[in-house]
């Protein structure tokens, strides 16, 4: 079965940077869509960034220009480079992957990102 394992979260000061990684294992094919969601306490989970296997990206407005999503299909890994972090970016970040047409959907266990002085 496919497993998604996130890493790279932690505590960072405002204005700092972090890079999240998510490794997908157990899949014999490339996921059509991979990306990142986040959920802060008391808030709904929201999409942060996604990238298709063909290279099309999508970002929530609040992170445009600050975050960059990338993929390495050879390593079956997706990354999220986060720059100029603010306290409002504090959340649990979840890796997500979907097969074509959403036939199968997978989630990681999440990694905590805390932005604080």
XYZ file of N, CA and C in Angstrom:
351
model
N 0.837 -1.185 0.000
C 0.000 0.000 0.000
C 0.881 1.248 0.000
N 0.388 2.309 -0.610
C 1.123 3.561 -0.687
C 1.178 4.209 0.686
N 2.359 4.696 1.033
C 2.549 5.451 2.256
C 3.218 6.775 1.935
N 2.743 7.842 2.569
C 3.328 9.166 2.435
C 3.928 9.557 3.774
N 5.194 9.909 3.778
C 5.896 10.259 5.004
C 6.480 11.652 4.862
N 6.012 12.583 5.711
C 6.485 13.959 5.676
C 7.647 14.163 6.639
N 8.468 15.151 6.334
C 9.548 15.542 7.219
C 9.904 16.998 6.944
N 10.658 17.598 7.850
C 11.145 18.953 7.648
C 10.468 20.017 8.480
N 9.422 19.669 9.201
C 8.759 20.640 10.043
C 9.588 20.982 11.261
N 9.158 22.024 11.961
C 9.869 22.438 13.156
C 9.521 23.851 13.546
N 10.337 24.398 14.428
C 10.167 25.758 14.925
C 11.096 26.702 14.177
N 10.538 27.804 13.700
C 11.319 28.778 12.959
C 10.845 30.179 13.332
N 11.742 31.144 13.281
C 11.394 32.529 13.576
C 10.688 33.178 12.394
N 9.858 34.183 12.651
C 9.244 34.913 11.539
C 10.289 35.421 10.561
N 9.992 35.265 9.286
C 10.933 35.633 8.246
C 11.872 34.524 7.842
N 11.861 33.440 8.580
C 12.726 32.319 8.284
C 12.171 31.408 7.213
N 12.889 30.307 6.988
C 12.535 29.374 5.926
C 12.580 27.939 6.420
N 11.778 27.106 5.799
C 11.786 25.667 6.018
C 11.517 24.973 4.696
N 11.998 23.758 4.569
C 11.673 22.935 3.412
C 11.080 21.625 3.886
N 9.858 21.371 3.463
C 9.172 20.132 3.783
C 9.403 19.119 2.676
N 9.488 17.863 3.069
C 9.648 16.779 2.115
C 8.589 15.720 2.366
N 8.170 15.065 1.309
C 7.209 13.982 1.409
C 7.622 12.890 0.445
N 7.883 11.721 0.981
C 8.284 10.574 0.175
C 7.111 9.614 0.056
N 6.760 9.269 -1.163
C 5.712 8.295 -1.429
C 6.355 6.955 -1.738
N 5.975 5.949 -0.993
C 6.513 4.611 -1.203
C 5.384 3.633 -1.479
N 5.720 2.552 -2.152
C 4.748 1.506 -2.407
C 3.907 1.688 -3.650
N 4.210 2.690 -4.459
C 3.458 2.948 -5.682
C 4.292 2.558 -6.892
N 3.658 1.860 -7.810
C 4.332 1.464 -9.037
C 4.111 2.440 -10.182
N 3.438 3.547 -9.894
C 3.159 4.538 -10.912
C 3.269 5.931 -10.308
N 3.450 6.910 -11.163
C 3.563 8.297 -10.721
C 2.182 8.849 -10.382
N 2.080 9.502 -9.228
C 0.823 10.139 -8.848
C 0.550 11.328 -9.751
N -0.704 11.447 -10.196
C -1.067 12.554 -11.066
C -0.918 13.892 -10.351
N -1.383 13.962 -9.116
C -1.375 15.205 -8.363
C -0.779 14.965 -6.983
N 0.205 15.753 -6.623
C 0.769 15.730 -5.288
C 0.816 17.151 -4.757
N 0.633 17.279 -3.456
C 0.653 18.612 -2.900
C 0.627 18.628 -1.397
N 0.402 19.831 -0.891
C 0.433 20.073 0.538
C -0.822 20.795 0.995
N -1.356 20.354 2.114
C -2.446 21.009 2.803
C -1.973 21.370 4.203
N -2.693 22.262 4.850
C -2.344 22.596 6.221
C -3.606 22.843 7.034
N -3.480 22.628 8.334
C -4.595 22.833 9.238
C -4.091 23.442 10.537
N -4.586 24.624 10.846
C -4.277 25.299 12.088
C -5.380 25.010 13.098
N -5.084 25.126 14.388
C -6.109 24.869 15.409
C -7.350 25.724 15.199
N -8.511 25.087 15.218
C -9.762 25.798 15.059
C -10.115 26.183 13.637
N -9.309 25.768 12.676
C -9.555 26.113 11.288
C -9.714 24.857 10.442
N -10.347 25.034 9.293
C -10.490 23.943 8.343
C -9.168 23.698 7.617
N -8.982 22.468 7.204
C -7.805 22.150 6.410
C -7.913 22.855 5.060
N -6.824 23.468 4.628
C -6.828 24.203 3.381
C -5.697 23.744 2.474
N -5.932 23.874 1.198
C -4.902 23.583 0.214
C -3.834 24.657 0.263
N -2.581 24.243 0.236
C -1.459 25.171 0.201
C -0.873 25.234 -1.206
N -0.508 24.085 -1.736
C 0.103 24.031 -3.055
C -0.031 22.632 -3.618
N -0.188 22.540 -4.928
C -0.236 21.255 -5.610
C 0.588 21.325 -6.888
N 0.981 20.153 -7.352
C 1.710 20.068 -8.609
C 1.367 18.761 -9.292
N 0.994 18.853 -10.568
C 0.683 17.659 -11.338
C 1.959 17.011 -11.842
N 1.830 15.779 -12.293
C 2.983 15.085 -12.853
C 3.495 15.787 -14.099
N 2.629 16.553 -14.754
C 3.026 17.313 -15.924
C 3.641 18.658 -15.623
N 3.681 19.047 -14.339
C 4.363 20.269 -13.958
C 3.471 21.470 -13.683
N 2.159 21.303 -13.728
C 1.252 22.408 -13.462
C 1.128 22.613 -11.961
N 1.306 23.848 -11.508
C 1.265 24.168 -10.088
C 0.061 25.027 -9.744
N -0.310 24.963 -8.473
C -1.399 25.768 -7.946
C -1.068 26.135 -6.510
N -1.314 27.403 -6.135
C -1.019 27.879 -4.795
C -2.201 28.656 -4.237
N -2.393 28.544 -2.940
C -3.343 29.425 -2.283
C -2.759 30.839 -2.300
N -3.624 31.837 -2.410
C -3.154 33.211 -2.580
C -2.201 33.663 -1.481
N -2.429 33.223 -0.269
C -1.653 33.702 0.860
C -0.183 33.270 0.831
N 0.161 32.281 0.020
C 1.545 31.815 -0.027
C 2.223 32.100 -1.350
N 1.508 32.663 -2.295
C 2.096 32.953 -3.602
C 3.275 33.906 -3.456
N 4.361 33.559 -4.102
C 5.562 34.361 -4.017
C 6.463 34.010 -2.856
N 5.967 33.229 -1.912
C 6.750 32.834 -0.745
C 7.067 31.345 -0.735
N 6.120 30.530 -1.178
C 6.286 29.076 -1.170
C 6.501 28.568 -2.589
N 7.270 27.503 -2.705
C 7.504 26.867 -3.989
C 7.375 25.363 -3.839
N 6.523 24.756 -4.654
C 6.370 23.315 -4.646
C 7.181 22.725 -5.794
N 7.813 21.601 -5.531
C 8.589 20.926 -6.555
C 8.440 19.419 -6.384
N 8.757 18.693 -7.450
C 8.654 17.241 -7.420
C 9.883 16.612 -8.031
N 10.228 15.461 -7.516
C 11.287 14.637 -8.075
C 10.679 13.262 -8.292
N 10.220 13.023 -9.505
C 9.526 11.766 -9.781
C 10.449 10.557 -9.662
N 11.726 10.743 -9.950
C 12.671 9.645 -9.823
C 12.777 9.176 -8.380
N 12.664 10.117 -7.443
C 12.716 9.793 -6.021
C 11.334 9.642 -5.407
N 10.290 9.867 -6.214
C 8.912 9.782 -5.737
C 8.690 10.694 -4.534
N 9.155 11.913 -4.671
C 9.155 12.860 -3.571
C 8.617 14.214 -4.020
N 7.890 14.871 -3.130
C 7.424 16.228 -3.353
C 7.957 17.104 -2.227
N 8.302 18.344 -2.564
C 8.884 19.278 -1.609
C 8.047 20.548 -1.533
N 8.163 21.226 -0.414
C 7.572 22.549 -0.267
C 8.610 23.458 0.375
N 9.156 24.368 -0.412
C 10.085 25.363 0.098
C 9.281 26.548 0.595
N 9.422 26.872 1.871
C 8.649 27.928 2.502
C 9.593 29.034 2.954
N 9.418 30.213 2.393
C 10.232 31.371 2.730
C 9.363 32.469 3.327
N 10.005 33.415 3.986
C 9.316 34.560 4.588
C 8.145 34.116 5.445
N 8.382 33.158 6.287
C 7.318 32.582 7.100
C 6.798 33.582 8.124
N 5.501 33.513 8.371
C 4.831 34.345 9.357
C 4.114 33.454 10.360
N 3.736 34.008 11.521
C 2.997 33.201 12.492
C 1.710 32.587 11.940
N 1.104 33.233 10.942
C -0.117 32.691 10.351
C 0.135 31.434 9.537
N 1.384 31.132 9.264
C 1.720 29.886 8.580
C 1.791 28.708 9.542
N 1.692 28.967 10.832
C 1.741 27.896 11.822
C 0.577 26.935 11.626
N 0.889 25.664 11.472
C -0.126 24.655 11.220
C 0.541 23.296 11.126
N -0.282 22.265 11.088
C 0.189 20.948 10.714
C 0.072 20.842 9.203
N 1.155 20.492 8.560
C 1.185 20.389 7.109
C 1.103 18.925 6.699
N 0.188 18.641 5.783
C -0.074 17.282 5.338
C 0.259 17.116 3.868
N 0.950 16.056 3.565
C 1.205 15.688 2.184
C -0.003 14.938 1.624
N -0.311 15.182 0.364
C -1.452 14.545 -0.282
C -1.068 14.103 -1.679
N -1.608 12.969 -2.096
C -1.351 12.467 -3.435
C -2.601 11.825 -3.993
N -2.819 12.007 -5.284
C -3.980 11.455 -5.967
C -3.579 10.811 -7.281
N -4.234 9.715 -7.570
C -4.082 9.129 -8.892
C -4.947 9.896 -9.872
N -4.806 9.592 -11.141
C -5.569 10.267 -12.174
C -7.063 10.153 -11.900
N -7.752 11.283 -12.024
C -9.195 11.393 -11.806
C -9.603 11.139 -10.356
N -8.651 11.132 -9.458
C -8.959 10.957 -8.053
C -9.435 9.566 -7.682
N -9.063 8.585 -8.458
C -9.486 7.221 -8.171
C -8.974 6.737 -6.819
N -7.796 7.199 -6.447
C -7.219 6.875 -5.150
C -6.599 8.125 -4.557
N -6.771 8.291 -3.262
C -6.302 9.459 -2.547
C -5.531 9.026 -1.306
N -4.388 9.668 -1.069
C -3.527 9.291 0.044
C -3.125 10.517 0.841
N -2.958 10.316 2.148
C -2.550 11.377 3.052
C -1.392 10.919 3.924
N -0.498 11.851 4.214
C 0.524 11.608 5.199
C 0.005 11.895 6.593
N 0.840 11.645 7.594
C 0.426 11.852 8.975
C 0.583 13.294 9.439
N 1.286 14.099 8.693
C 1.438 15.506 9.012
C 2.744 15.821 9.715
N 3.201 17.045 9.524
C 4.386 17.539 10.206
C 4.099 18.952 10.712
N 4.465 19.217 11.950
C 4.151 20.489 12.592
C 5.127 21.572 12.159
N 4.575 22.710 11.766
C 5.356 23.909 11.475
C 4.899 25.001 12.428
N 5.828 25.522 13.203
C 5.523 26.585 14.152
C 6.417 27.776 13.862
N 5.796 28.924 13.625
C 6.520 30.160 13.341
C 6.308 31.093 14.522
N 7.358 31.341 15.258
C 7.252 32.134 16.480
C 8.598 32.728 16.838
N 8.550 33.892 17.495
C 9.758 34.521 17.994
C 10.215 33.906 19.304
